[in-house]
Amino acid sequence: MKSVFNFSDYKAFLRSQEAGRKEVESGFRSKLAKTIGCQSGYITQVLNSGAHFSLEQGLRASTFLGLQQREQKYFLLLIEVARAGTTELVAFFKKDLAILREEQLNIKERVGDSRILSETEQTTYYSSWYYLAVHVLASLPEYNDAKLIADALKLPESAVDSVLVFLVQTGILVTEKGKLKSGITQVHLNRESPLIRQHHTNWRMAAVQSLMTNTATDVHYSTVSSLSREDAEKLRAEMVKLIESYVETVKPSPEEVVFGFNLDFYSLIKR
C-alpha cells in the first residue's frame, strides 16, 4: 500500500488503506469507527461528502492505521488542510506538508544514526573510492589483511596499508584478536557537505571501471525518458523507498560479498 506521504488528501489515503486491506481483513470502516468512537455510517459520510474528522478523531485513526510519529503528523496536517476555511490557512498548512515530504525524501532522515567524521577525516575518507571499499572489504573474514584486500581490489599493498592505518586510527575499523572488524557499521556523509559531490563522483568512476570487466552479476542501466511531472515524483518516491529497503536489508545481512550501489534519477532540464 502507498505511504501517506504519497497523498495530498487524507480521504484518498483512507480509501487506499481500505482497498489495500480488503484482501486480508473485512470490516475496515466498522473497526475504524470503533477506534475513533463513532458510528460506521459516519466514516462513510466523511469519505463520501464534505464532512471531516476532527483532529482528535484523526489522531485515533492514525493509531488504528499503524502510522509512525512523522506519518501521524503528516496525516493530521492533511486533515487541517481539508478543514481550513481560507486560502491563506490552506497555504500555511501546505508549507508544513511540503517540509515533511522533503524530510521523508531526505536520505539523511531515513538511514538512522551515523558516525560523522571530523572535517579532516572526511577529506581523507572521501578522497577516493577505495577508502570505503577497504573499509567494507575488511569486514569479510576472507579479506582480513592488506595483501588479500590489495589483490581483490587490484591496488598496491602499500596503499591498502595506509588506508587500514587511517581506518583503525579513526575507529572505523578495530582489531580484535588480531583480526579486523567494523568499529563503525555506517559512516554517513551529510548531503550538505561540500564533499558529497566527490563521494558520488568516486563511486560513479568505480562503476565505469566495472563496465570494463563485464561481470555476469553486475547490472548497469542508463536511459533518458520524457514523462509527466506526477510520474516523475512517483518514481522519485519509489526510488527513495528502494534505498530505504536497501539499507534495511544490508544492516542485518551476513558479510559475505561486497557490491557497489549507485542510483541516479535527475532532471536534464536546468532552470
PDB file of C-alpha atoms in Angstrom:
ATOM      1  CA  MET A   1       0.000   0.000   0.000  1.00  0.00           C
ATOM      2  CA  LYS A   2       1.107   3.548  -0.696  1.00  0.00           C
ATOM      3  CA  SER A   3       2.613   5.662   2.056  1.00  0.00           C
ATOM      4  CA  VAL A   4       0.624   8.575   3.462  1.00  0.00           C
ATOM      5  CA  PHE A   5       3.347  10.837   2.038  1.00  0.00           C
ATOM      6  CA  ASN A   6       2.095   9.971  -1.463  1.00  0.00           C
ATOM      7  CA  PHE A   7      -1.222  11.704  -0.762  1.00  0.00           C
ATOM      8  CA  SER A   8      -2.436  15.289  -0.614  1.00  0.00           C
ATOM      9  CA  ASP A   9      -5.942  14.293   0.567  1.00  0.00           C
ATOM     10  CA  TYR A  10      -6.481  12.322   3.782  1.00  0.00           C
ATOM     11  CA  LYS A  11      -9.722  10.819   2.470  1.00  0.00           C
ATOM     12  CA  ALA A  12      -7.940   9.413  -0.586  1.00  0.00           C
ATOM     13  CA  PHE A  13      -5.376   7.877   1.764  1.00  0.00           C
ATOM     14  CA  LEU A  14      -8.136   6.277   3.853  1.00  0.00           C
ATOM     15  CA  ARG A  15      -9.803   4.866   0.748  1.00  0.00           C
ATOM     16  CA  SER A  16      -6.455   3.472  -0.378  1.00  0.00           C
ATOM     17  CA  GLN A  17      -5.933   1.849   3.018  1.00  0.00           C
ATOM     18  CA  GLU A  18      -9.403   0.322   2.884  1.00  0.00           C
ATOM     19  CA  ALA A  19      -8.857  -1.071  -0.612  1.00  0.00           C
ATOM     20  CA  GLY A  20      -5.464  -2.481   0.312  1.00  0.00           C
ATOM     21  CA  ARG A  21      -6.771  -4.289   3.388  1.00  0.00           C
ATOM     22  CA  LYS A  22      -9.823  -5.895   1.776  1.00  0.00           C
ATOM     23  CA  GLU A  23      -7.823  -8.943   0.705  1.00  0.00           C
ATOM     24  CA  VAL A  24      -6.637  -9.704   4.254  1.00  0.00           C
ATOM     25  CA  GLU A  25      -9.416  -8.398   6.516  1.00  0.00           C
ATOM     26  CA  SER A  26     -13.014  -7.209   6.397  1.00  0.00           C
ATOM     27  CA  GLY A  27     -14.934  -4.551   8.270  1.00  0.00           C
ATOM     28  CA  PHE A  28     -12.432  -1.725   7.802  1.00  0.00           C
ATOM     29  CA  ARG A  29     -14.989   1.037   8.366  1.00  0.00           C
ATOM     30  CA  SER A  30     -16.628  -0.580  11.389  1.00  0.00           C
ATOM     31  CA  LYS A  31     -13.244  -1.206  13.035  1.00  0.00           C
ATOM     32  CA  LEU A  32     -12.100   2.345  12.295  1.00  0.00           C
ATOM     33  CA  ALA A  33     -15.377   3.723  13.656  1.00  0.00           C
ATOM     34  CA  LYS A  34     -14.982   1.746  16.873  1.00  0.00           C
ATOM     35  CA  THR A  35     -11.428   3.051  17.302  1.00  0.00           C
ATOM     36  CA  ILE A  36     -12.324   6.716  16.910  1.00  0.00           C
ATOM     37  CA  GLY A  37     -15.640   6.443  18.788  1.00  0.00           C
ATOM     38  CA  CYS A  38     -18.315   6.961  16.137  1.00  0.00           C
ATOM     39  CA  GLN A  39     -20.824   5.031  14.007  1.00  0.00           C
ATOM     40  CA  SER A  40     -19.589   3.316  10.850  1.00  0.00           C
ATOM     41  CA  GLY A  41     -22.088   5.410   8.891  1.00  0.00           C
ATOM     42  CA  TYR A  42     -20.122   8.497   9.888  1.00  0.00           C
ATOM     43  CA  ILE A  43     -16.975   7.033   8.274  1.00  0.00           C
ATOM     44  CA  THR A  44     -18.936   6.634   5.046  1.00  0.00           C
ATOM     45  CA  GLN A  45     -20.186  10.201   5.367  1.00  0.00           C
ATOM     46  CA  VAL A  46     -16.653  11.517   5.806  1.00  0.00           C
ATOM     47  CA  LEU A  47     -15.329   9.562   2.832  1.00  0.00           C
ATOM     48  CA  ASN A  48     -18.192  10.467   0.507  1.00  0.00           C
ATOM     49  CA  SER A  49     -19.189  14.012   1.487  1.00  0.00           C
ATOM     50  CA  GLY A  50     -17.880  17.272   2.881  1.00  0.00           C
ATOM     51  CA  ALA A  51     -17.744  16.022   6.474  1.00  0.00           C
ATOM     52  CA  HIS A  52     -14.321  15.817   8.112  1.00  0.00           C
ATOM     53  CA  PHE A  53     -12.639  14.110  11.026  1.00  0.00           C
ATOM     54  CA  SER A  54     -11.720  16.247  13.986  1.00  0.00           C
ATOM     55  CA  LEU A  55      -8.026  16.278  14.877  1.00  0.00           C
ATOM     56  CA  GLU A  56      -8.809  14.073  17.879  1.00  0.00           C
ATOM     57  CA  GLN A  57     -10.503  11.542  15.605  1.00  0.00           C
ATOM     58  CA  GLY A  58      -7.650  11.859  13.127  1.00  0.00           C
ATOM     59  CA  LEU A  59      -5.095  11.007  15.816  1.00  0.00           C
ATOM     60  CA  ARG A  60      -7.032   7.902  16.825  1.00  0.00           C
ATOM     61  CA  ALA A  61      -7.419   6.944  13.168  1.00  0.00           C
ATOM     62  CA  SER A  62      -3.674   7.302  12.605  1.00  0.00           C
ATOM     63  CA  THR A  63      -3.046   4.936  15.511  1.00  0.00           C
ATOM     64  CA  PHE A  64      -5.537   2.447  14.051  1.00  0.00           C
ATOM     65  CA  LEU A  65      -3.686   2.654  10.722  1.00  0.00           C
ATOM     66  CA  GLY A  66      -0.353   1.960  12.435  1.00  0.00           C
ATOM     67  CA  LEU A  67       1.268   5.234  11.384  1.00  0.00           C
ATOM     68  CA  GLN A  68       4.570   6.278  12.890  1.00  0.00           C
ATOM     69  CA  GLN A  69       5.017   9.698  14.516  1.00  0.00           C
ATOM     70  CA  ARG A  70       6.132  11.554  11.391  1.00  0.00           C
ATOM     71  CA  GLU A  71       3.365   9.890   9.374  1.00  0.00           C
ATOM     72  CA  GLN A  72       0.818  10.804  12.049  1.00  0.00           C
ATOM     73  CA  LYS A  73       1.883  14.442  11.891  1.00  0.00           C
ATOM     74  CA  TYR A  74       1.534  14.438   8.103  1.00  0.00           C
ATOM     75  CA  PHE A  75      -1.911  12.775   8.307  1.00  0.00           C
ATOM     76  CA  LEU A  76      -3.148  15.365  10.824  1.00  0.00           C
ATOM     77  CA  LEU A  77      -1.851  18.176   8.614  1.00  0.00           C
ATOM     78  CA  LEU A  78      -3.859  16.732   5.722  1.00  0.00           C
ATOM     79  CA  ILE A  79      -6.949  16.975   7.928  1.00  0.00           C
ATOM     80  CA  GLU A  80      -6.087  20.559   8.854  1.00  0.00           C
ATOM     81  CA  VAL A  81      -5.753  21.441   5.158  1.00  0.00           C
ATOM     82  CA  ALA A  82      -9.149  19.878   4.437  1.00  0.00           C
ATOM     83  CA  ARG A  83     -10.784  21.715   7.346  1.00  0.00           C
ATOM     84  CA  ALA A  84      -9.148  25.104   6.711  1.00  0.00           C
ATOM     85  CA  GLY A  85     -11.634  27.853   5.915  1.00  0.00           C
ATOM     86  CA  THR A  86      -9.430  30.278   3.996  1.00  0.00           C
ATOM     87  CA  THR A  87      -6.925  30.025   1.185  1.00  0.00           C
ATOM     88  CA  GLU A  88      -4.320  31.656   3.443  1.00  0.00           C
ATOM     89  CA  LEU A  89      -4.730  28.939   6.061  1.00  0.00           C
ATOM     90  CA  VAL A  90      -4.627  26.203   3.417  1.00  0.00           C
ATOM     91  CA  ALA A  91      -1.364  27.642   2.077  1.00  0.00           C
ATOM     92  CA  PHE A  92       0.038  27.830   5.614  1.00  0.00           C
ATOM     93  CA  PHE A  93      -0.567  24.144   6.311  1.00  0.00           C
ATOM     94  CA  LYS A  94       0.590  23.095   2.856  1.00  0.00           C
ATOM     95  CA  LYS A  95       4.007  24.600   3.577  1.00  0.00           C
ATOM     96  CA  ASP A  96       4.335  22.272   6.563  1.00  0.00           C
ATOM     97  CA  LEU A  97       3.225  19.347   4.403  1.00  0.00           C
ATOM     98  CA  ALA A  98       5.924  20.167   1.845  1.00  0.00           C
ATOM     99  CA  ILE A  99       8.568  20.286   4.568  1.00  0.00           C
ATOM    100  CA  LEU A 100       7.552  16.882   5.916  1.00  0.00           C
ATOM    101  CA  ARG A 101       7.529  15.380   2.428  1.00  0.00           C
ATOM    102  CA  GLU A 102      11.007  16.695   1.743  1.00  0.00           C
ATOM    103  CA  GLU A 103      12.293  15.399   5.059  1.00  0.00           C
ATOM    104  CA  GLN A 104      10.860  11.989   4.240  1.00  0.00           C
ATOM    105  CA  LEU A 105      12.694  12.014   0.922  1.00  0.00           C
ATOM    106  CA  ASN A 106      15.907  13.194   2.518  1.00  0.00           C
ATOM    107  CA  ILE A 107      18.094  10.121   2.781  1.00  0.00           C
ATOM    108  CA  LYS A 108      19.733  11.583   5.848  1.00  0.00           C
ATOM    109  CA  GLU A 109      16.407  11.209   7.649  1.00  0.00           C
ATOM    110  CA  ARG A 110      15.981   7.586   6.543  1.00  0.00           C
ATOM    111  CA  VAL A 111      19.240   5.801   7.362  1.00  0.00           C
ATOM    112  CA  GLY A 112      19.273   6.195  11.138  1.00  0.00           C
ATOM    113  CA  ASP A 113      22.122   7.275  13.385  1.00  0.00           C
ATOM    114  CA  SER A 114      25.529   7.582  11.765  1.00  0.00           C
ATOM    115  CA  ARG A 115      29.043   8.387  12.887  1.00  0.00           C
ATOM    116  CA  ILE A 116      30.011  11.737  11.359  1.00  0.00           C
ATOM    117  CA  LEU A 117      33.741  12.063  10.776  1.00  0.00           C
ATOM    118  CA  SER A 118      35.611  15.272  11.535  1.00  0.00           C
ATOM    119  CA  GLU A 119      36.265  17.587   8.580  1.00  0.00           C
ATOM    120  CA  THR A 120      39.872  16.417   8.306  1.00  0.00           C
ATOM    121  CA  GLU A 121      38.844  12.753   8.495  1.00  0.00           C
ATOM    122  CA  GLN A 122      36.117  13.306   5.924  1.00  0.00           C
ATOM    123  CA  THR A 123      38.558  14.882   3.496  1.00  0.00           C
ATOM    124  CA  THR A 124      40.715  11.761   3.652  1.00  0.00           C
ATOM    125  CA  TYR A 125      37.942   9.162   3.772  1.00  0.00           C
ATOM    126  CA  TYR A 126      36.105  10.596   0.770  1.00  0.00           C
ATOM    127  CA  SER A 127      39.205  11.404  -1.279  1.00  0.00           C
ATOM    128  CA  SER A 128      38.935   8.107  -3.185  1.00  0.00           C
ATOM    129  CA  TRP A 129      36.536   5.195  -3.604  1.00  0.00           C
ATOM    130  CA  TYR A 130      38.985   2.692  -2.168  1.00  0.00           C
ATOM    131  CA  TYR A 131      38.795   4.032   1.427  1.00  0.00           C
ATOM    132  CA  LEU A 132      35.184   2.908   1.666  1.00  0.00           C
ATOM    133  CA  ALA A 133      35.941  -0.232  -0.362  1.00  0.00           C
ATOM    134  CA  VAL A 134      38.731  -1.268   2.030  1.00  0.00           C
ATOM    135  CA  HIS A 135      36.501  -0.386   4.993  1.00  0.00           C
ATOM    136  CA  VAL A 136      33.761  -2.765   3.818  1.00  0.00           C
ATOM    137  CA  LEU A 137      36.003  -5.485   2.397  1.00  0.00           C
ATOM    138  CA  ALA A 138      37.983  -5.755   5.643  1.00  0.00           C
ATOM    139  CA  SER A 139      34.803  -6.881   7.412  1.00  0.00           C
ATOM    140  CA  LEU A 140      34.809 -10.114   5.383  1.00  0.00           C
ATOM    141  CA  PRO A 141      36.807 -12.910   7.088  1.00  0.00           C
ATOM    142  CA  GLU A 142      38.493 -13.979   3.853  1.00  0.00           C
ATOM    143  CA  TYR A 143      39.824 -10.458   3.206  1.00  0.00           C
ATOM    144  CA  ASN A 144      41.292  -9.677   6.602  1.00  0.00           C
ATOM    145  CA  ASP A 145      44.737  -8.395   5.750  1.00  0.00           C
ATOM    146  CA  ALA A 146      46.308  -5.836   3.433  1.00  0.00           C
ATOM    147  CA  LYS A 147      47.630  -8.299   0.849  1.00  0.00           C
ATOM    148  CA  LEU A 148      44.294 -10.071   0.365  1.00  0.00           C
ATOM    149  CA  ILE A 149      42.444  -6.752   0.091  1.00  0.00           C
ATOM    150  CA  ALA A 150      45.021  -5.356  -2.325  1.00  0.00           C
ATOM    151  CA  ASP A 151      44.720  -8.436  -4.549  1.00  0.00           C
ATOM    152  CA  ALA A 152      40.904  -8.242  -4.520  1.00  0.00           C
ATOM    153  CA  LEU A 153      40.763  -4.544  -5.360  1.00  0.00           C
ATOM    154  CA  LYS A 154      43.790  -4.544  -7.690  1.00  0.00           C
ATOM    155  CA  LEU A 155      45.541  -1.900  -5.598  1.00  0.00           C
ATOM    156  CA  PRO A 156      49.150  -1.585  -4.369  1.00  0.00           C
ATOM    157  CA  GLU A 157      49.568  -3.248  -0.979  1.00  0.00           C
ATOM    158  CA  SER A 158      51.318  -0.132   0.352  1.00  0.00           C
ATOM    159  CA  ALA A 159      48.244   1.957  -0.475  1.00  0.00           C
ATOM    160  CA  VAL A 160      45.965  -0.505   1.338  1.00  0.00           C
ATOM    161  CA  ASP A 161      48.307  -0.490   4.353  1.00  0.00           C
ATOM    162  CA  SER A 162      48.000   3.285   4.552  1.00  0.00           C
ATOM    163  CA  VAL A 163      44.208   3.128   4.310  1.00  0.00           C
ATOM    164  CA  LEU A 164      43.989   0.473   7.042  1.00  0.00           C
ATOM    165  CA  VAL A 165      46.099   2.588   9.397  1.00  0.00           C
ATOM    166  CA  PHE A 166      43.726   5.515   8.866  1.00  0.00           C
ATOM    167  CA  LEU A 167      40.611   3.374   9.338  1.00  0.00           C
ATOM    168  CA  VAL A 168      41.906   1.928  12.609  1.00  0.00           C
ATOM    169  CA  GLN A 169      43.068   5.312  13.911  1.00  0.00           C
ATOM    170  CA  THR A 170      39.613   6.815  13.323  1.00  0.00           C
ATOM    171  CA  GLY A 171      37.810   3.839  14.852  1.00  0.00           C
ATOM    172  CA  ILE A 172      36.079   2.931  11.602  1.00  0.00           C
ATOM    173  CA  LEU A 173      37.824  -0.433  11.890  1.00  0.00           C
ATOM    174  CA  VAL A 174      39.049  -2.112  15.071  1.00  0.00           C
ATOM    175  CA  THR A 175      41.344  -5.050  15.691  1.00  0.00           C
ATOM    176  CA  GLU A 176      40.115  -7.902  17.832  1.00  0.00           C
ATOM    177  CA  LYS A 177      42.338 -10.914  18.500  1.00  0.00           C
ATOM    178  CA  GLY A 178      44.477  -9.935  15.547  1.00  0.00           C
ATOM    179  CA  LYS A 179      41.504  -9.672  13.192  1.00  0.00           C
ATOM    180  CA  LEU A 180      39.976  -6.606  11.602  1.00  0.00           C
ATOM    181  CA  LYS A 181      36.296  -5.864  12.140  1.00  0.00           C
ATOM    182  CA  SER A 182      33.962  -2.921  11.715  1.00  0.00           C
ATOM    183  CA  GLY A 183      34.046  -0.450  14.563  1.00  0.00           C
ATOM    184  CA  ILE A 184      31.503   1.870  12.949  1.00  0.00           C
ATOM    185  CA  THR A 185      28.997  -0.010  10.839  1.00  0.00           C
ATOM    186  CA  GLN A 186      27.764   3.066   8.997  1.00  0.00           C
ATOM    187  CA  VAL A 187      29.614   6.247   8.090  1.00  0.00           C
ATOM    188  CA  HIS A 188      27.160   8.683   6.522  1.00  0.00           C
ATOM    189  CA  LEU A 189      28.138  11.919   4.798  1.00  0.00           C
ATOM    190  CA  ASN A 190      25.647  14.746   5.200  1.00  0.00           C
ATOM    191  CA  ARG A 191      24.278  15.737   1.810  1.00  0.00           C
ATOM    192  CA  GLU A 192      25.023  19.368   2.687  1.00  0.00           C
ATOM    193  CA  SER A 193      28.742  18.556   2.884  1.00  0.00           C
ATOM    194  CA  PRO A 194      30.957  20.017   0.139  1.00  0.00           C
ATOM    195  CA  LEU A 195      32.478  16.524  -0.136  1.00  0.00           C
ATOM    196  CA  ILE A 196      29.251  14.855  -1.245  1.00  0.00           C
ATOM    197  CA  ARG A 197      29.973  15.604  -4.899  1.00  0.00           C
ATOM    198  CA  GLN A 198      33.378  13.964  -4.597  1.00  0.00           C
ATOM    199  CA  HIS A 199      31.861  10.918  -2.888  1.00  0.00           C
ATOM    200  CA  HIS A 200      29.307  10.378  -5.663  1.00  0.00           C
ATOM    201  CA  THR A 201      31.935  11.003  -8.343  1.00  0.00           C
ATOM    202  CA  ASN A 202      34.256   8.420  -6.764  1.00  0.00           C
ATOM    203  CA  TRP A 203      31.652   5.681  -6.973  1.00  0.00           C
ATOM    204  CA  ARG A 204      30.457   6.529 -10.426  1.00  0.00           C
ATOM    205  CA  MET A 205      34.043   6.266 -11.582  1.00  0.00           C
ATOM    206  CA  ALA A 206      34.216   2.873  -9.878  1.00  0.00           C
ATOM    207  CA  ALA A 207      31.015   1.901 -11.723  1.00  0.00           C
ATOM    208  CA  VAL A 208      32.599   2.917 -15.029  1.00  0.00           C
ATOM    209  CA  GLN A 209      35.583   0.720 -14.204  1.00  0.00           C
ATOM    210  CA  SER A 210      33.258  -2.212 -13.501  1.00  0.00           C
ATOM    211  CA  LEU A 211      31.886  -1.894 -17.037  1.00  0.00           C
ATOM    212  CA  MET A 212      35.306  -2.967 -18.312  1.00  0.00           C
ATOM    213  CA  THR A 213      35.092  -6.354 -16.582  1.00  0.00           C
ATOM    214  CA  ASN A 214      31.565  -7.171 -17.799  1.00  0.00           C
ATOM    215  CA  THR A 215      30.880  -9.454 -14.811  1.00  0.00           C
ATOM    216  CA  ALA A 216      27.700 -11.516 -15.156  1.00  0.00           C
ATOM    217  CA  THR A 217      26.402 -10.495 -11.710  1.00  0.00           C
ATOM    218  CA  ASP A 218      26.661  -6.766 -12.474  1.00  0.00           C
ATOM    219  CA  VAL A 219      23.638  -4.710 -13.532  1.00  0.00           C
ATOM    220  CA  HIS A 220      24.017  -1.427 -15.410  1.00  0.00           C
ATOM    221  CA  TYR A 221      21.165   0.610 -16.845  1.00  0.00           C
ATOM    222  CA  SER A 222      21.169   4.061 -18.410  1.00  0.00           C
ATOM    223  CA  THR A 223      18.410   5.867 -20.291  1.00  0.00           C
ATOM    224  CA  VAL A 224      16.698   9.212 -20.782  1.00  0.00           C
ATOM    225  CA  SER A 225      12.899   9.472 -20.656  1.00  0.00           C
ATOM    226  CA  SER A 226      10.225  12.115 -21.060  1.00  0.00           C
ATOM    227  CA  LEU A 227       7.337  11.688 -18.627  1.00  0.00           C
ATOM    228  CA  SER A 228       4.709  13.570 -16.646  1.00  0.00           C
ATOM    229  CA  ARG A 229       5.637  15.579 -13.546  1.00  0.00           C
ATOM    230  CA  GLU A 230       3.323  13.359 -11.496  1.00  0.00           C
ATOM    231  CA  ASP A 231       5.026  10.176 -12.677  1.00  0.00           C
ATOM    232  CA  ALA A 232       8.463  11.720 -12.126  1.00  0.00           C
ATOM    233  CA  GLU A 233       7.578  12.468  -8.496  1.00  0.00           C
ATOM    234  CA  LYS A 234       6.110   8.969  -8.111  1.00  0.00           C
ATOM    235  CA  LEU A 235       9.314   7.371  -9.403  1.00  0.00           C
ATOM    236  CA  ARG A 236      11.440   9.581  -7.165  1.00  0.00           C
ATOM    237  CA  ALA A 237       9.464   8.466  -4.119  1.00  0.00           C
ATOM    238  CA  GLU A 238       9.732   4.803  -5.158  1.00  0.00           C
ATOM    239  CA  MET A 239      13.495   5.114  -5.572  1.00  0.00           C
ATOM    240  CA  VAL A 240      13.848   6.653  -2.124  1.00  0.00           C
ATOM    241  CA  LYS A 241      11.774   3.750  -0.786  1.00  0.00           C
ATOM    242  CA  LEU A 242      14.120   1.350  -2.612  1.00  0.00           C
ATOM    243  CA  ILE A 243      17.115   2.973  -0.910  1.00  0.00           C
ATOM    244  CA  GLU A 244      15.394   2.641   2.455  1.00  0.00           C
ATOM    245  CA  SER A 245      14.712  -1.031   1.734  1.00  0.00           C
ATOM    246  CA  TYR A 246      18.331  -1.478   0.624  1.00  0.00           C
ATOM    247  CA  VAL A 247      19.645  -0.037   3.903  1.00  0.00           C
ATOM    248  CA  GLU A 248      17.246  -2.138   5.983  1.00  0.00           C
ATOM    249  CA  THR A 249      18.283  -5.291   4.106  1.00  0.00           C
ATOM    250  CA  VAL A 250      22.024  -4.648   4.296  1.00  0.00           C
ATOM    251  CA  LYS A 251      22.180  -3.833   8.016  1.00  0.00           C
ATOM    252  CA  PRO A 252      21.422  -7.365   9.317  1.00  0.00           C
ATOM    253  CA  SER A 253      22.775  -9.217   6.273  1.00  0.00           C
ATOM    254  CA  PRO A 254      25.771 -11.584   6.840  1.00  0.00           C
ATOM    255  CA  GLU A 255      29.038 -10.181   5.469  1.00  0.00           C
ATOM    256  CA  GLU A 256      29.860 -12.465   2.555  1.00  0.00           C
ATOM    257  CA  VAL A 257      30.275 -10.357  -0.603  1.00  0.00           C
ATOM    258  CA  VAL A 258      30.779  -6.667  -1.449  1.00  0.00           C
ATOM    259  CA  PHE A 259      28.734  -4.794  -4.054  1.00  0.00           C
ATOM    260  CA  GLY A 260      28.627  -1.154  -5.083  1.00  0.00           C
ATOM    261  CA  PHE A 261      25.242   0.541  -5.412  1.00  0.00           C
ATOM    262  CA  ASN A 262      24.640   3.763  -7.354  1.00  0.00           C
ATOM    263  CA  LEU A 263      21.278   5.227  -8.290  1.00  0.00           C
ATOM    264  CA  ASP A 264      20.771   8.360 -10.392  1.00  0.00           C
ATOM    265  CA  PHE A 265      17.480   9.997 -11.286  1.00  0.00           C
ATOM    266  CA  TYR A 266      17.680  13.655 -12.235  1.00  0.00           C
ATOM    267  CA  SER A 267      16.192  16.328 -14.432  1.00  0.00           C
ATOM    268  CA  LEU A 268      18.111  17.175 -17.591  1.00  0.00           C
ATOM    269  CA  ILE A 269      16.261  20.500 -17.789  1.00  0.00           C
ATOM    270  CA  LYS A 270      18.125  23.063 -15.686  1.00  0.00           C
ATOM    271  CA  ARG A 271      16.165  26.193 -14.777  1.00  0.00           C
TER     272      ARG A 271
END
